[in-house]
Amino acid sequence: MPRKLVVGNWKMNGSLAVNADLVSAVAAGLPCAGELPGQVDVAIAPPIVYVAQLRQLIDKKNSSLALAVQDVSAAASGAFTGDVAASMVAEFGVRYAIVGHSERRKYQGESDSLVAQKAVAAQQAGLTPIVCVGETLEERDAGRALAVVAAQVHAVLMQSELDVSRLVIAYEPVWAIGTGRTASPEQAQEIHAAIRHQLKQLSEAAANTAILYGGSMNAANAKQLLAQADIDGGLIGGAALKAQDFLAIVQAAQ
Ligand code: PEP
């Protein structure tokens, strides 16, 4: 069974002052680095410009809290104005890179194939990609949720350079993100089980890939969602901006 993982996606929120307060409060509720680790790995994904600030703060507190980024370039370097390479964030001790978040698929037009290339680029720099997949409401209503998610996962798994033992998948139904409308534990489990099956068909190592749920997970609904057999953690948006709520979700994952 994969280790549980809870990741806070801060999206485009924060400031030097707000980040300092939030990370102090989150770190205070987690084990120190080098202490016996808890049952759950915990990471935060701030806006990229704050990675250096948060690296310093986390190190100063000797916290076990890991860093993630919200996106990376599919390219290693070069003429890609505004992009950031995975190797650059790796220099700051970043452990995970979220790729293919539905907001990037929607607003930046990212395709399944670009997302898959980003996952490979993240791994090549030593990061663990967290690949987001999920159907829209129209797709769910048309009975296509399983097929849409399977195609998104397939695009990543068919990359020959991909190391499936260093991969995280996050199932985030688009209709549940930031809407306050959560997938029921049964709805989420159905998709997670299908993703697990798809991974297992590839290899035994892939069966150990953590599959996170994301979409309006909060302190009140986390326990039930995380109790499902194939839900290995959470990707948390809104609730990650309040330390108390975020830590309650981490607690629910224990
Ligand atoms: C997300 O953006 O990944 C997310 C799950 O957001 P929220 O928890 O706010 O729905």
JSON list of N, CA, C and O in Angstrom, two decimals, residues 126-160:
[
{"chain": "A", "resi": 126, "resn": "GLY", "atom": "N", "xyz": [14.55, 14.72, -11.00]},
{"chain": "A", "resi": 126, "resn": "GLY", "atom": "CA", "xyz": [14.55, 14.13, -9.66]},
{"chain": "A", "resi": 126, "resn": "GLY", "atom": "C", "xyz": [13.29, 14.43, -8.85]},
{"chain": "A", "resi": 126, "resn": "GLY", "atom": "O", "xyz": [13.22, 14.10, -7.67]},
{"chain": "A", "resi": 127, "resn": "LEU", "atom": "N", "xyz": [12.31, 15.08, -9.48]},
{"chain": "A", "resi": 127, "resn": "LEU", "atom": "CA", "xyz": [11.06, 15.39, -8.76]},
{"chain": "A", "resi": 127, "resn": "LEU", "atom": "C", "xyz": [10.05, 14.27, -8.98]},
{"chain": "A", "resi": 127, "resn": "LEU", "atom": "O", "xyz": [10.12, 13.53, -9.96]},
{"chain": "A", "resi": 128, "resn": "THR", "atom": "N", "xyz": [9.09, 14.17, -8.08]},
{"chain": "A", "resi": 128, "resn": "THR", "atom": "CA", "xyz": [7.97, 13.24, -8.27]},
{"chain": "A", "resi": 128, "resn": "THR", "atom": "C", "xyz": [6.80, 14.02, -8.84]},
{"chain": "A", "resi": 128, "resn": "THR", "atom": "O", "xyz": [6.30, 14.94, -8.19]},
{"chain": "A", "resi": 129, "resn": "PRO", "atom": "N", "xyz": [6.35, 13.69, -10.05]},
{"chain": "A", "resi": 129, "resn": "PRO", "atom": "CA", "xyz": [5.20, 14.42, -10.59]},
{"chain": "A", "resi": 129, "resn": "PRO", "atom": "C", "xyz": [3.90, 13.98, -9.94]},
{"chain": "A", "resi": 129, "resn": "PRO", "atom": "O", "xyz": [3.71, 12.79, -9.64]},
{"chain": "A", "resi": 130, "resn": "ILE", "atom": "N", "xyz": [3.03, 14.94, -9.70]},
{"chain": "A", "resi": 130, "resn": "ILE", "atom": "CA", "xyz": [1.66, 14.66, -9.24]},
{"chain": "A", "resi": 130, "resn": "ILE", "atom": "C", "xyz": [0.77, 15.02, -10.42]},
{"chain": "A", "resi": 130, "resn": "ILE", "atom": "O", "xyz": [0.55, 16.20, -10.71]},
{"chain": "A", "resi": 131, "resn": "VAL", "atom": "N", "xyz": [0.33, 14.00, -11.14]},
{"chain": "A", "resi": 131, "resn": "VAL", "atom": "CA", "xyz": [-0.41, 14.23, -12.39]},
{"chain": "A", "resi": 131, "resn": "VAL", "atom": "C", "xyz": [-1.90, 14.32, -12.08]},
{"chain": "A", "resi": 131, "resn": "VAL", "atom": "O", "xyz": [-2.50, 13.38, -11.57]},
{"chain": "A", "resi": 132, "resn": "CYS", "atom": "N", "xyz": [-2.48, 15.48, -12.39]},
{"chain": "A", "resi": 132, "resn": "CYS", "atom": "CA", "xyz": [-3.92, 15.68, -12.12]},
{"chain": "A", "resi": 132, "resn": "CYS", "atom": "C", "xyz": [-4.75, 15.21, -13.31]},
{"chain": "A", "resi": 132, "resn": "CYS", "atom": "O", "xyz": [-4.45, 15.54, -14.45]},
{"chain": "A", "resi": 133, "resn": "VAL", "atom": "N", "xyz": [-5.79, 14.48, -12.99]},
{"chain": "A", "resi": 133, "resn": "VAL", "atom": "CA", "xyz": [-6.75, 14.02, -14.00]},
{"chain": "A", "resi": 133, "resn": "VAL", "atom": "C", "xyz": [-8.15, 14.24, -13.46]},
{"chain": "A", "resi": 133, "resn": "VAL", "atom": "O", "xyz": [-8.34, 14.37, -12.25]},
{"chain": "A", "resi": 134, "resn": "GLY", "atom": "N", "xyz": [-9.12, 14.30, -14.34]},
{"chain": "A", "resi": 134, "resn": "GLY", "atom": "CA", "xyz": [-10.50, 14.47, -13.84]},
{"chain": "A", "resi": 134, "resn": "GLY", "atom": "C", "xyz": [-11.42, 14.94, -14.95]},
{"chain": "A", "resi": 134, "resn": "GLY", "atom": "O", "xyz": [-10.99, 15.62, -15.88]},
{"chain": "A", "resi": 135, "resn": "GLU", "atom": "N", "xyz": [-12.68, 14.58, -14.80]},
{"chain": "A", "resi": 135, "resn": "GLU", "atom": "CA", "xyz": [-13.67, 14.89, -15.83]},
{"chain": "A", "resi": 135, "resn": "GLU", "atom": "C", "xyz": [-14.44, 16.16, -15.49]},
{"chain": "A", "resi": 135, "resn": "GLU", "atom": "O", "xyz": [-14.54, 16.54, -14.32]},
{"chain": "A", "resi": 136, "resn": "THR", "atom": "N", "xyz": [-14.98, 16.81, -16.51]},
{"chain": "A", "resi": 136, "resn": "THR", "atom": "CA", "xyz": [-15.86, 17.96, -16.29]},
{"chain": "A", "resi": 136, "resn": "THR", "atom": "C", "xyz": [-17.27, 17.44, -15.95]},
{"chain": "A", "resi": 136, "resn": "THR", "atom": "O", "xyz": [-17.57, 16.25, -16.10]},
{"chain": "A", "resi": 137, "resn": "LEU", "atom": "N", "xyz": [-18.12, 18.36, -15.56]},
{"chain": "A", "resi": 137, "resn": "LEU", "atom": "CA", "xyz": [-19.50, 17.98, -15.22]},
{"chain": "A", "resi": 137, "resn": "LEU", "atom": "C", "xyz": [-20.24, 17.43, -16.45]},
{"chain": "A", "resi": 137, "resn": "LEU", "atom": "O", "xyz": [-20.95, 16.43, -16.37]},
{"chain": "A", "resi": 138, "resn": "GLU", "atom": "N", "xyz": [-20.01, 18.07, -17.60]},
{"chain": "A", "resi": 138, "resn": "GLU", "atom": "CA", "xyz": [-20.66, 17.61, -18.84]},
{"chain": "A", "resi": 138, "resn": "GLU", "atom": "C", "xyz": [-20.24, 16.18, -19.14]},
{"chain": "A", "resi": 138, "resn": "GLU", "atom": "O", "xyz": [-21.05, 15.34, -19.54]},
{"chain": "A", "resi": 139, "resn": "GLU", "atom": "N", "xyz": [-18.94, 15.92, -18.97]},
{"chain": "A", "resi": 139, "resn": "GLU", "atom": "CA", "xyz": [-18.44, 14.56, -19.25]},
{"chain": "A", "resi": 139, "resn": "GLU", "atom": "C", "xyz": [-19.04, 13.55, -18.28]},
{"chain": "A", "resi": 139, "resn": "GLU", "atom": "O", "xyz": [-19.43, 12.45, -18.66]},
{"chain": "A", "resi": 140, "resn": "ARG", "atom": "N", "xyz": [-19.16, 13.94, -17.01]},
{"chain": "A", "resi": 140, "resn": "ARG", "atom": "CA", "xyz": [-19.77, 13.02, -16.03]},
{"chain": "A", "resi": 140, "resn": "ARG", "atom": "C", "xyz": [-21.24, 12.78, -16.39]},
{"chain": "A", "resi": 140, "resn": "ARG", "atom": "O", "xyz": [-21.71, 11.65, -16.40]},
{"chain": "A", "resi": 141, "resn": "ASP", "atom": "N", "xyz": [-21.94, 13.87, -16.68]},
{"chain": "A", "resi": 141, "resn": "ASP", "atom": "CA", "xyz": [-23.37, 13.73, -16.98]},
{"chain": "A", "resi": 141, "resn": "ASP", "atom": "C", "xyz": [-23.60, 12.88, -18.24]},
{"chain": "A", "resi": 141, "resn": "ASP", "atom": "O", "xyz": [-24.64, 12.24, -18.39]},
{"chain": "A", "resi": 142, "resn": "ALA", "atom": "N", "xyz": [-22.61, 12.90, -19.14]},
{"chain": "A", "resi": 142, "resn": "ALA", "atom": "CA", "xyz": [-22.73, 12.10, -20.36]},
{"chain": "A", "resi": 142, "resn": "ALA", "atom": "C", "xyz": [-22.26, 10.65, -20.13]},
{"chain": "A", "resi": 142, "resn": "ALA", "atom": "O", "xyz": [-22.14, 9.87, -21.08]},
{"chain": "A", "resi": 143, "resn": "GLY", "atom": "N", "xyz": [-21.94, 10.33, -18.87]},
{"chain": "A", "resi": 143, "resn": "GLY", "atom": "CA", "xyz": [-21.52, 8.96, -18.55]},
{"chain": "A", "resi": 143, "resn": "GLY", "atom": "C", "xyz": [-20.10, 8.64, -19.02]},
{"chain": "A", "resi": 143, "resn": "GLY", "atom": "O", "xyz": [-19.73, 7.48, -19.20]},
{"chain": "A", "resi": 144, "resn": "ARG", "atom": "N", "xyz": [-19.28, 9.71, -19.19]},
{"chain": "A", "resi": 144, "resn": "ARG", "atom": "CA", "xyz": [-17.94, 9.50, -19.76]},
{"chain": "A", "resi": 144, "resn": "ARG", "atom": "C", "xyz": [-16.81, 9.68, -18.76]},
{"chain": "A", "resi": 144, "resn": "ARG", "atom": "O", "xyz": [-15.63, 9.72, -19.13]},
{"chain": "A", "resi": 145, "resn": "ALA", "atom": "N", "xyz": [-17.13, 9.79, -17.46]},
{"chain": "A", "resi": 145, "resn": "ALA", "atom": "CA", "xyz": [-16.10, 10.08, -16.46]},
{"chain": "A", "resi": 145, "resn": "ALA", "atom": "C", "xyz": [-14.97, 9.05, -16.50]},
{"chain": "A", "resi": 145, "resn": "ALA", "atom": "O", "xyz": [-13.78, 9.40, -16.58]},
{"chain": "A", "resi": 146, "resn": "LEU", "atom": "N", "xyz": [-15.32, 7.77, -16.48]},
{"chain": "A", "resi": 146, "resn": "LEU", "atom": "CA", "xyz": [-14.28, 6.72, -16.43]},
{"chain": "A", "resi": 146, "resn": "LEU", "atom": "C", "xyz": [-13.41, 6.77, -17.69]},
{"chain": "A", "resi": 146, "resn": "LEU", "atom": "O", "xyz": [-12.19, 6.66, -17.61]},
{"chain": "A", "resi": 147, "resn": "ALA", "atom": "N", "xyz": [-14.05, 6.98, -18.85]},
{"chain": "A", "resi": 147, "resn": "ALA", "atom": "CA", "xyz": [-13.30, 6.97, -20.11]},
{"chain": "A", "resi": 147, "resn": "ALA", "atom": "C", "xyz": [-12.36, 8.17, -20.20]},
{"chain": "A", "resi": 147, "resn": "ALA", "atom": "O", "xyz": [-11.20, 8.05, -20.64]},
{"chain": "A", "resi": 148, "resn": "VAL", "atom": "N", "xyz": [-12.85, 9.34, -19.76]},
{"chain": "A", "resi": 148, "resn": "VAL", "atom": "CA", "xyz": [-12.02, 10.55, -19.82]},
{"chain": "A", "resi": 148, "resn": "VAL", "atom": "C", "xyz": [-10.79, 10.40, -18.93]},
{"chain": "A", "resi": 148, "resn": "VAL", "atom": "O", "xyz": [-9.64, 10.67, -19.34]},
{"chain": "A", "resi": 149, "resn": "VAL", "atom": "N", "xyz": [-11.02, 9.94, -17.72]},
{"chain": "A", "resi": 149, "resn": "VAL", "atom": "CA", "xyz": [-9.90, 9.79, -16.77]},
{"chain": "A", "resi": 149, "resn": "VAL", "atom": "C", "xyz": [-8.93, 8.72, -17.29]},
{"chain": "A", "resi": 149, "resn": "VAL", "atom": "O", "xyz": [-7.70, 8.91, -17.24]},
{"chain": "A", "resi": 150, "resn": "ALA", "atom": "N", "xyz": [-9.46, 7.63, -17.81]},
{"chain": "A", "resi": 150, "resn": "ALA", "atom": "CA", "xyz": [-8.58, 6.55, -18.32]},
{"chain": "A", "resi": 150, "resn": "ALA", "atom": "C", "xyz": [-7.69, 7.08, -19.44]},
{"chain": "A", "resi": 150, "resn": "ALA", "atom": "O", "xyz": [-6.50, 6.77, -19.50]},
{"chain": "A", "resi": 151, "resn": "ALA", "atom": "N", "xyz": [-8.25, 7.93, -20.30]},
{"chain": "A", "resi": 151, "resn": "ALA", "atom": "CA", "xyz": [-7.45, 8.48, -21.41]},
{"chain": "A", "resi": 151, "resn": "ALA", "atom": "C", "xyz": [-6.36, 9.41, -20.88]},
{"chain": "A", "resi": 151, "resn": "ALA", "atom": "O", "xyz": [-5.22, 9.41, -21.37]},
{"chain": "A", "resi": 152, "resn": "GLN", "atom": "N", "xyz": [-6.69, 10.20, -19.86]},
{"chain": "A", "resi": 152, "resn": "GLN", "atom": "CA", "xyz": [-5.69, 11.12, -19.30]},
{"chain": "A", "resi": 152, "resn": "GLN", "atom": "C", "xyz": [-4.55, 10.34, -18.64]},
{"chain": "A", "resi": 152, "resn": "GLN", "atom": "O", "xyz": [-3.38, 10.68, -18.76]},
{"chain": "A", "resi": 153, "resn": "VAL", "atom": "N", "xyz": [-4.92, 9.28, -17.92]},
{"chain": "A", "resi": 153, "resn": "VAL", "atom": "CA", "xyz": [-3.89, 8.45, -17.26]},
{"chain": "A", "resi": 153, "resn": "VAL", "atom": "C", "xyz": [-3.06, 7.73, -18.33]},
{"chain": "A", "resi": 153, "resn": "VAL", "atom": "O", "xyz": [-1.83, 7.67, -18.24]},
{"chain": "A", "resi": 154, "resn": "HIS", "atom": "N", "xyz": [-3.72, 7.22, -19.34]},
{"chain": "A", "resi": 154, "resn": "HIS", "atom": "CA", "xyz": [-3.03, 6.47, -20.40]},
{"chain": "A", "resi": 154, "resn": "HIS", "atom": "C", "xyz": [-1.95, 7.34, -21.06]},
{"chain": "A", "resi": 154, "resn": "HIS", "atom": "O", "xyz": [-0.85, 6.86, -21.34]},
{"chain": "A", "resi": 155, "resn": "ALA", "atom": "N", "xyz": [-2.29, 8.61, -21.30]},
{"chain": "A", "resi": 155, "resn": "ALA", "atom": "CA", "xyz": [-1.32, 9.50, -21.97]},
{"chain": "A", "resi": 155, "resn": "ALA", "atom": "C", "xyz": [-0.02, 9.57, -21.19]},
{"chain": "A", "resi": 155, "resn": "ALA", "atom": "O", "xyz": [1.07, 9.67, -21.77]},
{"chain": "A", "resi": 156, "resn": "VAL", "atom": "N", "xyz": [-0.11, 9.50, -19.88]},
{"chain": "A", "resi": 156, "resn": "VAL", "atom": "CA", "xyz": [1.10, 9.56, -19.04]},
{"chain": "A", "resi": 156, "resn": "VAL", "atom": "C", "xyz": [1.80, 8.20, -19.03]},
{"chain": "A", "resi": 156, "resn": "VAL", "atom": "O", "xyz": [3.03, 8.11, -19.22]},
{"chain": "A", "resi": 157, "resn": "LEU", "atom": "N", "xyz": [1.02, 7.14, -18.86]},
{"chain": "A", "resi": 157, "resn": "LEU", "atom": "CA", "xyz": [1.63, 5.81, -18.70]},
{"chain": "A", "resi": 157, "resn": "LEU", "atom": "C", "xyz": [2.30, 5.33, -19.99]},
{"chain": "A", "resi": 157, "resn": "LEU", "atom": "O", "xyz": [3.19, 4.48, -19.94]},
{"chain": "A", "resi": 158, "resn": "MET", "atom": "N", "xyz": [1.88, 5.87, -21.13]},
{"chain": "A", "resi": 158, "resn": "MET", "atom": "CA", "xyz": [2.48, 5.39, -22.38]},
{"chain": "A", "resi": 158, "resn": "MET", "atom": "C", "xyz": [3.83, 6.06, -22.67]},
{"chain": "A", "resi": 158, "resn": "MET", "atom": "O", "xyz": [4.51, 5.69, -23.63]},
{"chain": "A", "resi": 159, "resn": "GLN", "atom": "N", "xyz": [4.25, 7.00, -21.84]},
{"chain": "A", "resi": 159, "resn": "GLN", "atom": "CA", "xyz": [5.57, 7.62, -22.04]},
{"chain": "A", "resi": 159, "resn": "GLN", "atom": "C", "xyz": [6.65, 6.61, -21.70]},
{"chain": "A", "resi": 159, "resn": "GLN", "atom": "O", "xyz": [6.73, 6.14, -20.55]},
{"chain": "A", "resi": 160, "resn": "SER", "atom": "N", "xyz": [7.48, 6.28, -22.68]},
{"chain": "A", "resi": 160, "resn": "SER", "atom": "CA", "xyz": [8.44, 5.19, -22.44]},
{"chain": "A", "resi": 160, "resn": "SER", "atom": "C", "xyz": [9.48, 5.58, -21.39]},
{"chain": "A", "resi": 160, "resn": "SER", "atom": "O", "xyz": [10.01, 4.72, -20.68]}
]
